[in-house]
GROMACS .gro file of C-alpha atoms in nm:
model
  372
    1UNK     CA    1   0.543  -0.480   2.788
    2UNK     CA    2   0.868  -0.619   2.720
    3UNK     CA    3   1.212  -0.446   2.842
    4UNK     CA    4   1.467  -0.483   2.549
    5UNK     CA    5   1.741  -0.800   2.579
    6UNK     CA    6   2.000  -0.580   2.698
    7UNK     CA    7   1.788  -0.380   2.960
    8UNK     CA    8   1.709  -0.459   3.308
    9UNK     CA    9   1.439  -0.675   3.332
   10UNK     CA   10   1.284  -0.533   3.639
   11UNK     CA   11   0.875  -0.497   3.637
   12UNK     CA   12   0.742  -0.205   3.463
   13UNK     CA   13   0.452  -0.066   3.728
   14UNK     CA   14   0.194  -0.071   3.574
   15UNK     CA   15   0.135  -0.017   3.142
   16UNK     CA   16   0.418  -0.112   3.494
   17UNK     CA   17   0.120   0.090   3.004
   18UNK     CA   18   0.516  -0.121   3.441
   19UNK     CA   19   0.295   0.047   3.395
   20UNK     CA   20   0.212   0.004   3.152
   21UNK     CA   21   0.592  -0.009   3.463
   22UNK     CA   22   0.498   0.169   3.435
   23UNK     CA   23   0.253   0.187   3.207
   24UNK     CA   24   0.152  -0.065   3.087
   25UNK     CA   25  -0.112   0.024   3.061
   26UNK     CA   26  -0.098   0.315   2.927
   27UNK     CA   27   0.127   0.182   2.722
   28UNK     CA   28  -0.063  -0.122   2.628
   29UNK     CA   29  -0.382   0.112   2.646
   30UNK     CA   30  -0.239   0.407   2.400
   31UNK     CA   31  -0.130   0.117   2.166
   32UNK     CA   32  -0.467  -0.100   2.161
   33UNK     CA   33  -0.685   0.204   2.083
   34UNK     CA   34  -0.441   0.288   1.851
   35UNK     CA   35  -0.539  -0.034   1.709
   36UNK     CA   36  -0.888   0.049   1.777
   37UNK     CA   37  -0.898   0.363   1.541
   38UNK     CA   38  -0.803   0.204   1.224
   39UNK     CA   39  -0.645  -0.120   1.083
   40UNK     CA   40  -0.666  -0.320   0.810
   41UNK     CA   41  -0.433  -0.557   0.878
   42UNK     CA   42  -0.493  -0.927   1.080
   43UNK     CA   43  -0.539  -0.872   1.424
   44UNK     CA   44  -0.351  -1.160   1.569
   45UNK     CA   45  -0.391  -1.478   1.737
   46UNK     CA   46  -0.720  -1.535   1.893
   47UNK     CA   47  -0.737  -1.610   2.267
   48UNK     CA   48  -0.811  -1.990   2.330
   49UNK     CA   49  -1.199  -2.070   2.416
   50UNK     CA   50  -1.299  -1.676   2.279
   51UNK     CA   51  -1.487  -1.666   1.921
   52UNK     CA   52  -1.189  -1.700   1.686
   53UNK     CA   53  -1.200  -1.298   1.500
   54UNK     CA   54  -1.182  -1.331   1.140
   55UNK     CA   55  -0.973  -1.134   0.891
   56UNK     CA   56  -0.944  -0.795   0.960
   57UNK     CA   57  -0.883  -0.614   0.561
   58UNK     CA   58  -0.993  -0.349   0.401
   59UNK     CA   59  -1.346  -0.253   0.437
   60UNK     CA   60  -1.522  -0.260   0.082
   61UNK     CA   61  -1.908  -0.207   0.091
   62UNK     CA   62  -2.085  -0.121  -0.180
   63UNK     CA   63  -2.177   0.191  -0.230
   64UNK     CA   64  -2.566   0.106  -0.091
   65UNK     CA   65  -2.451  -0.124   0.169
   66UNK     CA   66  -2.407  -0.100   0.552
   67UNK     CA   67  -2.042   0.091   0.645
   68UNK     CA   68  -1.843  -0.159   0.872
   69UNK     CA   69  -1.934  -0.209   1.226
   70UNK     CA   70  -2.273  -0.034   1.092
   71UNK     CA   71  -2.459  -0.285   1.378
   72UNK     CA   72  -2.256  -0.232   1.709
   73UNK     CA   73  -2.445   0.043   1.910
   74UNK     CA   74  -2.274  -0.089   2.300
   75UNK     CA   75  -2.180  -0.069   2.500
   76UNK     CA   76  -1.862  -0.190   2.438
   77UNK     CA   77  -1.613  -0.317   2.722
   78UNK     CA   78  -1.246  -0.329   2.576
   79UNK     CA   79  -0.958  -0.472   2.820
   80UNK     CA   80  -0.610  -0.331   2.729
   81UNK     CA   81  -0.303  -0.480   2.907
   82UNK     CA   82   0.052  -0.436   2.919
   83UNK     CA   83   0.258  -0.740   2.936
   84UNK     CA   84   0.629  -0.813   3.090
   85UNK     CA   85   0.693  -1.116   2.900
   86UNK     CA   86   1.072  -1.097   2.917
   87UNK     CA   87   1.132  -1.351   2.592
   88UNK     CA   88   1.474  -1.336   2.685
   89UNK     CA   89   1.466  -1.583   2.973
   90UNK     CA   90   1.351  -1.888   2.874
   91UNK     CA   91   0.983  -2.026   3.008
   92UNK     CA   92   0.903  -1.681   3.169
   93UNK     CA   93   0.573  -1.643   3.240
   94UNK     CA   94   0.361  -1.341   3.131
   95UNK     CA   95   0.286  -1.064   3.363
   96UNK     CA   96  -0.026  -0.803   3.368
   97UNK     CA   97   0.177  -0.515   3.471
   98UNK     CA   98  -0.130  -0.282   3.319
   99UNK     CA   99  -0.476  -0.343   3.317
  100UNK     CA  100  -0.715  -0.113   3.140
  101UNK     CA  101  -1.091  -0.114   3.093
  102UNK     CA  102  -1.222   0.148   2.824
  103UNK     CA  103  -1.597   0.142   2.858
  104UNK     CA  104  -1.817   0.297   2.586
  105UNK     CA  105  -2.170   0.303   2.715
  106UNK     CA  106  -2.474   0.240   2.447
  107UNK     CA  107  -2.468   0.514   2.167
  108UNK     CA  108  -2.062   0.525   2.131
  109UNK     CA  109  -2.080   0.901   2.224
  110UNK     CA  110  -1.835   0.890   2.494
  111UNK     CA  111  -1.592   0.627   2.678
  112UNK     CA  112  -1.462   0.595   3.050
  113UNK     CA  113  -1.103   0.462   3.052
  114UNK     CA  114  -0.976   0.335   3.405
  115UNK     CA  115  -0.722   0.132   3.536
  116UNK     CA  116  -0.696  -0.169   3.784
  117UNK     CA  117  -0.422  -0.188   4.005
  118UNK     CA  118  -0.173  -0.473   3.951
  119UNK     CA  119  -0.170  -0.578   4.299
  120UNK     CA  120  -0.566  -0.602   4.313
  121UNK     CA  121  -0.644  -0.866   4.540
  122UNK     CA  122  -0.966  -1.070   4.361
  123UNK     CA  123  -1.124  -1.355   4.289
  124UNK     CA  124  -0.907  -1.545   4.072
  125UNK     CA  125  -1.153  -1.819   3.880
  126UNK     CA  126  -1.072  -2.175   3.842
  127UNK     CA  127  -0.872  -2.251   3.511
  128UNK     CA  128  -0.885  -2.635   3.399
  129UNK     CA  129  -0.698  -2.572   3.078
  130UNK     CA  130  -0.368  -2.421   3.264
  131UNK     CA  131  -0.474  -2.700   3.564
  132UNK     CA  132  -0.506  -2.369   3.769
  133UNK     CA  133  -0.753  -2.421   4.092
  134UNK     CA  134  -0.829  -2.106   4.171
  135UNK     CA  135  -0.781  -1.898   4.472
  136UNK     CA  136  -0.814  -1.483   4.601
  137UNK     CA  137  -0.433  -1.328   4.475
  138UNK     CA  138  -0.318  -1.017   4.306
  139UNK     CA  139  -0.449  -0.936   3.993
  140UNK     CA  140  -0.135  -0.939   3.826
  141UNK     CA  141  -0.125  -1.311   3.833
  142UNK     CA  142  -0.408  -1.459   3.650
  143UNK     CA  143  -0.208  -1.396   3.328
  144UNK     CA  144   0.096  -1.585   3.465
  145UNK     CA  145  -0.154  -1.857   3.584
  146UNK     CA  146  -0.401  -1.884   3.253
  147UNK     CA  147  -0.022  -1.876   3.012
  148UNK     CA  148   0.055  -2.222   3.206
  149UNK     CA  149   0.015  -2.511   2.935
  150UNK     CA  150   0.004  -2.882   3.079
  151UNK     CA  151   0.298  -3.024   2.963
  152UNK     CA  152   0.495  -2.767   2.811
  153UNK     CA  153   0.649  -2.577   3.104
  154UNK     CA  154   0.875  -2.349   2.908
  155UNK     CA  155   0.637  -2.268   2.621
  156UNK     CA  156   0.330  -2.061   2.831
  157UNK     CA  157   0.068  -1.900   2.648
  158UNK     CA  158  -0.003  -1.543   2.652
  159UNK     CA  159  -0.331  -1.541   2.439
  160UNK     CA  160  -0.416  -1.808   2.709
  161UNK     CA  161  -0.310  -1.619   3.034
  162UNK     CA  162  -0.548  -1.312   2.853
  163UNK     CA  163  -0.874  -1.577   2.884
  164UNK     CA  164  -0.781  -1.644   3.261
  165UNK     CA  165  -0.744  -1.151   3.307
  166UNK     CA  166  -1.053  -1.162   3.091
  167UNK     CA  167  -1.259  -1.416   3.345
  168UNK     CA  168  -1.138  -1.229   3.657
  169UNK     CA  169  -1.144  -0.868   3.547
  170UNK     CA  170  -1.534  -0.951   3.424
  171UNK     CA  171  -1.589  -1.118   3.705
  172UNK     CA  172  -1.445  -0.795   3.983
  173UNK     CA  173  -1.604  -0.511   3.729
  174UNK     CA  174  -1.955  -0.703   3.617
  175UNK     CA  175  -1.865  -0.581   3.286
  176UNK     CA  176  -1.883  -0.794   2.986
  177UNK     CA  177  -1.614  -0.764   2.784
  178UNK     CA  178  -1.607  -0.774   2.409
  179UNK     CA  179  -1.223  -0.754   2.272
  180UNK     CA  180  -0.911  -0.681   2.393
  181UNK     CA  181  -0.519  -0.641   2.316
  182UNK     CA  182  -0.170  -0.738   2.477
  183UNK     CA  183   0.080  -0.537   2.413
  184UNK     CA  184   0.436  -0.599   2.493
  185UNK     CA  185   0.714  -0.298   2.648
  186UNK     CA  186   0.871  -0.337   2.305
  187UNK     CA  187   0.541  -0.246   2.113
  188UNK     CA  188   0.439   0.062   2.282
  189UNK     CA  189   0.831   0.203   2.214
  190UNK     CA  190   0.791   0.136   1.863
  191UNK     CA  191   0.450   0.245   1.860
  192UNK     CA  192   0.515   0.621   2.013
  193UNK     CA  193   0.837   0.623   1.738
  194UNK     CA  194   0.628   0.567   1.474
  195UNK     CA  195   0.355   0.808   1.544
  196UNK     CA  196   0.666   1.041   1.585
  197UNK     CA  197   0.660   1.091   1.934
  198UNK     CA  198   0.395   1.273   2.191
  199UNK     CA  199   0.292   1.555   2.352
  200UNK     CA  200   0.171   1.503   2.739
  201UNK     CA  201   0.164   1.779   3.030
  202UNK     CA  202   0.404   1.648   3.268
  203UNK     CA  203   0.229   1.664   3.635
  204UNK     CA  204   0.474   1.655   3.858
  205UNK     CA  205   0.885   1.607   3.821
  206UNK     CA  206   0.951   1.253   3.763
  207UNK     CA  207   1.283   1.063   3.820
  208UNK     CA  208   1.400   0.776   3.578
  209UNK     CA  209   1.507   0.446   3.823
  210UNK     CA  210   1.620   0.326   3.472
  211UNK     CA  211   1.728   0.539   3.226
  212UNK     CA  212   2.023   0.815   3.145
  213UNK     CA  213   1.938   1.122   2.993
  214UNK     CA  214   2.067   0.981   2.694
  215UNK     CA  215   1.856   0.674   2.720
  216UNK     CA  216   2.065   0.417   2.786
  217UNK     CA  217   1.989   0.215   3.069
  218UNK     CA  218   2.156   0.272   3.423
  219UNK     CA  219   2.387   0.037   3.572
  220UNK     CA  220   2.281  -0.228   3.807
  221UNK     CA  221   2.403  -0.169   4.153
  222UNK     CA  222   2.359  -0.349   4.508
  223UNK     CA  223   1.965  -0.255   4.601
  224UNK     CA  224   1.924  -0.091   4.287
  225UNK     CA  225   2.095   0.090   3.959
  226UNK     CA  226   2.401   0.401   3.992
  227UNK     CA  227   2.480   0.671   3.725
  228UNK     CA  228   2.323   0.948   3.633
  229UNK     CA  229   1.888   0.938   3.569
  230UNK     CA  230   1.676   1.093   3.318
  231UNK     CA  231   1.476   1.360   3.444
  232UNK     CA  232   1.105   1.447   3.363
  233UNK     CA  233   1.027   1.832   3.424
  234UNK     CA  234   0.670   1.925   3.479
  235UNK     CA  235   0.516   2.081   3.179
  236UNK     CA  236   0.461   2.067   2.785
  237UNK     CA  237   0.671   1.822   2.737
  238UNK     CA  238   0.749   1.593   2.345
  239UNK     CA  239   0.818   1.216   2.446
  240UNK     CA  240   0.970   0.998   2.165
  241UNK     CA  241   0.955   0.630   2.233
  242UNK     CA  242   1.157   0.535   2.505
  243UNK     CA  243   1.079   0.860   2.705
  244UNK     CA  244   0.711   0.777   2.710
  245UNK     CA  245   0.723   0.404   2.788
  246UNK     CA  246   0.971   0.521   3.073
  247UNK     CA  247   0.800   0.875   3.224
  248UNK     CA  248   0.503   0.587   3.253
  249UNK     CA  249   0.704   0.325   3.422
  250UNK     CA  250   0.815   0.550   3.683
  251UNK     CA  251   0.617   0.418   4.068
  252UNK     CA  252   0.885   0.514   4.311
  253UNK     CA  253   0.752   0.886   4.292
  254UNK     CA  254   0.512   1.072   4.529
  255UNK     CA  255   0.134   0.912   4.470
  256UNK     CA  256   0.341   0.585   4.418
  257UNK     CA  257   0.163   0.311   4.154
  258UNK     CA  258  -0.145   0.514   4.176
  259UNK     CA  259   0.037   0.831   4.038
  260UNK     CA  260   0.200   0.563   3.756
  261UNK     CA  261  -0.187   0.458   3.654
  262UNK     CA  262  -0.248   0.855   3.568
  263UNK     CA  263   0.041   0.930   3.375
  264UNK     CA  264  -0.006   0.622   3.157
  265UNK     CA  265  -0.398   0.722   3.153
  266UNK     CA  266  -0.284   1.063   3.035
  267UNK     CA  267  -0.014   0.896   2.810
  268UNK     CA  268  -0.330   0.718   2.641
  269UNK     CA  269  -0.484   0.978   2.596
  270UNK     CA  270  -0.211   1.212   2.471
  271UNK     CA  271  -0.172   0.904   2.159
  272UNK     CA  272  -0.535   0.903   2.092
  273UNK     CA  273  -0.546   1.256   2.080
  274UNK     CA  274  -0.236   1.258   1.803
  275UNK     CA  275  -0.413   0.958   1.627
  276UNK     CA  276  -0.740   1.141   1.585
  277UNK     CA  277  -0.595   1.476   1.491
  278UNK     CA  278  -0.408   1.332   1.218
  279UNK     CA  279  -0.663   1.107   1.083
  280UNK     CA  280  -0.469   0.749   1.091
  281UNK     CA  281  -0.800   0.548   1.060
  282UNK     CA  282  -0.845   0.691   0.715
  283UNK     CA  283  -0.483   0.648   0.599
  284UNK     CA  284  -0.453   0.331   0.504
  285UNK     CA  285  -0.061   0.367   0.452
  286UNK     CA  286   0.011   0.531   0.830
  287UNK     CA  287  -0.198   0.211   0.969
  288UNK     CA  288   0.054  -0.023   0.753
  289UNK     CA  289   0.328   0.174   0.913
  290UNK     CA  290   0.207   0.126   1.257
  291UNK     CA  291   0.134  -0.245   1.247
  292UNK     CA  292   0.424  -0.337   1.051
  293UNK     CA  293   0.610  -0.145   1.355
  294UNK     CA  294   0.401  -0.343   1.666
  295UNK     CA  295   0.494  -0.691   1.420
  296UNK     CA  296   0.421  -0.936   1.712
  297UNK     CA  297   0.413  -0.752   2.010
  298UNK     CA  298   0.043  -0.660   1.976
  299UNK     CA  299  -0.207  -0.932   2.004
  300UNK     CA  300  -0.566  -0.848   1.932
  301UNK     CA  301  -0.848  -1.099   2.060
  302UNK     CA  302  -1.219  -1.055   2.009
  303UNK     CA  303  -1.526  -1.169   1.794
  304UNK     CA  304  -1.567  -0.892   1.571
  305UNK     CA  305  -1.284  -0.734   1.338
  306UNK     CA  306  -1.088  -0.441   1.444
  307UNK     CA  307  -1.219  -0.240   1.116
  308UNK     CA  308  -1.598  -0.316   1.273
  309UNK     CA  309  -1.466  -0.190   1.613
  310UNK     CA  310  -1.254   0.087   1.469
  311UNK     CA  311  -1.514   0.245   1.245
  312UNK     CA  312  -1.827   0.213   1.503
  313UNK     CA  313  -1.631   0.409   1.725
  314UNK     CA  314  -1.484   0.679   1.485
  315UNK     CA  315  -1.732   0.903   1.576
  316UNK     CA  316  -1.645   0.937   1.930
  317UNK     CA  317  -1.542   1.271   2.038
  318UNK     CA  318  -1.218   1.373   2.179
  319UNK     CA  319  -1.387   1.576   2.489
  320UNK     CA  320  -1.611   1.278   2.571
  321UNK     CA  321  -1.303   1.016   2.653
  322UNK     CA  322  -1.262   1.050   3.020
  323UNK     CA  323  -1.037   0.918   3.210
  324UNK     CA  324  -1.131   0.785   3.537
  325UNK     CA  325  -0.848   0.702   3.877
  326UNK     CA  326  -0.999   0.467   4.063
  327UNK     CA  327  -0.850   0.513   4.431
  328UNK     CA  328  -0.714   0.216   4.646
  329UNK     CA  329  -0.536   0.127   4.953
  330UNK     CA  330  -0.287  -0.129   5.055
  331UNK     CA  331  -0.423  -0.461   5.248
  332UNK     CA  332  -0.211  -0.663   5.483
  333UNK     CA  333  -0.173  -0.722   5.848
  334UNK     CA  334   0.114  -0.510   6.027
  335UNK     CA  335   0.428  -0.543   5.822
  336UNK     CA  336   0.276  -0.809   5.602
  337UNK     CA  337   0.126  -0.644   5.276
  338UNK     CA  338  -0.074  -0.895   5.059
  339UNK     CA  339  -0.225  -0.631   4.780
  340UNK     CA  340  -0.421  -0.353   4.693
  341UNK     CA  341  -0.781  -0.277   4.730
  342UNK     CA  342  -1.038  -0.031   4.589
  343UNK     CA  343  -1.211   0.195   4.831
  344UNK     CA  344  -1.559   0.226   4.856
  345UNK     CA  345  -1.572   0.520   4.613
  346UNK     CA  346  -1.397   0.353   4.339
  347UNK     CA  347  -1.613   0.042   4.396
  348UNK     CA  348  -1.896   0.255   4.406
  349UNK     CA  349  -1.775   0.381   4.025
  350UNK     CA  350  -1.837   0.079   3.886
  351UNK     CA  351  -2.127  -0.009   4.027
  352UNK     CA  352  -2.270   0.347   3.883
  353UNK     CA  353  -2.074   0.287   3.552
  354UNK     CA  354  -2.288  -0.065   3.517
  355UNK     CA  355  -2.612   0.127   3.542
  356UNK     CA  356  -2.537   0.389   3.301
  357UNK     CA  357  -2.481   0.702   3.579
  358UNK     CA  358  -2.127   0.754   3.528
  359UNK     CA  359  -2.157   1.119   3.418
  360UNK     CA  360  -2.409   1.216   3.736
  361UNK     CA  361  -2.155   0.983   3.933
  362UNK     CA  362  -1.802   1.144   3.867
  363UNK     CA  363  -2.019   1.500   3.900
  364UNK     CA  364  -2.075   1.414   4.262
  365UNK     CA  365  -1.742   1.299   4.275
  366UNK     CA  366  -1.501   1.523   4.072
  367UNK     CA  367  -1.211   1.405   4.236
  368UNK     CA  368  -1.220   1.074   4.027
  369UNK     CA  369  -1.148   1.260   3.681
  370UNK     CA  370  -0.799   1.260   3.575
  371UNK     CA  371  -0.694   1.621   3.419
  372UNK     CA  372  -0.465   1.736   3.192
   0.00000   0.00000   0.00000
């Protein structure tokens, strides 16, 4: 996600929503499945080498016909991710500051949302199209790698670092995946304004590095920012906007980027909560309101429409969308830190999520299942 022109253009960490950074992910992730739930308007550009999506529009069956999205039964592997793009300085390349996977095993009845870790040290495939050789590196950078475009050094591609994230996240989780969406810092503000803000359980107190309490940004100082810092209270809390994308930015707290990935997780779910409750998918003017707001900061690439996706998962209930923390630990030698890697338990999730034993999985292992 995108800082504004005027703000500091520091990383998010993970959704950065930096995460989305803040959250990033859950940023990117509360936006996409916002998406997800109902549209009915074009779902942006497709990414370069994936089937190009057609028009989105408003469903119109006949009365004896199939409803949309009638034929997709999963499971269905969606990858949200929150992207520091910062279109204010010329040629910079896109960043992955939150990855997402929502998985909704075969049936649609429930979904498992996790997030990677930016720094994830994997397998980074070969990419002839950005001239990209390949190589083991953070996570975070197969976006910036895959936007490169031969020739063009100031003009990279997001739709065409998301092909590059697709490839490697596939290739770490085994999961296929079907459709996606970027979504900038500037879309998920607009986003939580236009849904008219959120209500989220605040887990622990959270300090702003980068807002004031009245949410302007704080000065930049030597080694950091000065002036006074927006404050997040545990408990019921309502987030408009900028107090969302920035309570899910926040990594310098205790549990570090870890404790970032489950407050934008929560922050996710706290949107697709509202969305559900107040029935956007069926309003056909709320969904205009909400695209119109995201404009260009949302890009949506699969093979199917978002109407097909939205409606075959309509159905899925609220108590059945878990959210998942993977754990993780740094990797490095001494001083020298190169990344971040799953432990055996979180690997161990995915293996279990592949064969369809997620539920018996995160019984065994309670620990995994991110409350409130």
């Amino acid at each position: 996600m995108v800082l504004g022109s005027m703000a500091p253009r520091r990383r998010w960490l993970l959704l950065g929503l930096a995460a989305l950074a803040v959250v990033a992910l859950i940023a990117a992730g509360a936006v996409v499945i916002t998406r997800l739930t109902g549209d009915n308007k074009p779902g942006g550009a497709p990414v370069g080498g994936s089937p190009t999506p057609s028009p989105v529009g408003t469903p119109t069956p006949s009365p004896s016909g199939p409803p949309p999205g009638a034929d997709i039964t999963g499971p269905l592997n969606l990858l949200l991710v929150g992207v520091d793009t910062r279109v204010s300085v010329p040629g910079w390349e896109p960043h992955s500051d939150a990855v997402l996977v929502l998985h909704v095993p075969k049936g649609l009845d429930r979904a498992y949302l996790f997030s990677l870790p930016r720094d994830l040290l994997v397998d980074i495939p070969a990419f002839p199209k950005a001239g990209y050789k390949g190589g083991k590196t953070k996570l975070t950078h197969a976006m910036s790698f895959g936007s490169r475009v031969p020739g063009k050094p100031k003009q990279p591609s997001t739709a065409q670092g998301y092909e590059l994230l697709r490839s490697t996240v596939s290739g770490y989780t085994g999961l296929r995946i079907d459709a996606g969406a970027v979504l900038t810092f500037n879309g998920f503000d607009r986003l939580v304004d236009t849904l008219g803000g959120v209500d989220i359980y605040v887990d622990q107190r959270v300090e702003s590095l980068h807002r004031r309490p009245d949410g302007k940004y704080r000065e930049s100082a030597p080694g950091g920012y000065k002036g006074p810092q927006q404050v997040y209270e545990k408990g019921e809390r309502h987030l408009n906007g900028w107090q969302a994308l920035d309570y899910a930015r926040q990594r310098y707290i205790t549990g570090g980027d870890y404790a970032r990935q489950r407050h934008q997780q929560q922050l996710i779910r706290a949107m697709t909560r509202k969305i559900l409750d107040e029935g956007l998918a069926r309003q056909p003017e709320r969904v205009d309101q909400v695209v119109s707001a995201l404009g260009d900061t949302l890009v949506y690439v699969g093979g199917r429409k978002i109407v097909d996706i939205a409606y075959a998962l309509s159905g899925l209930p609220e108590n059945r969308f878990t959210l998942v923390g993977l754990p993780g630990s740094g990797v490095g030698k001494g001083s020298a830190y190169r990344g971040e890697q799953l432990t055996t338990e979180g690997r161990k999730f995915l293996t279990e999520l592949r064969a369809g034993r997620a539920d018996a999985y995160l019984a065994a292992h309670p620990k995994l299942v991110v409350k409130n």
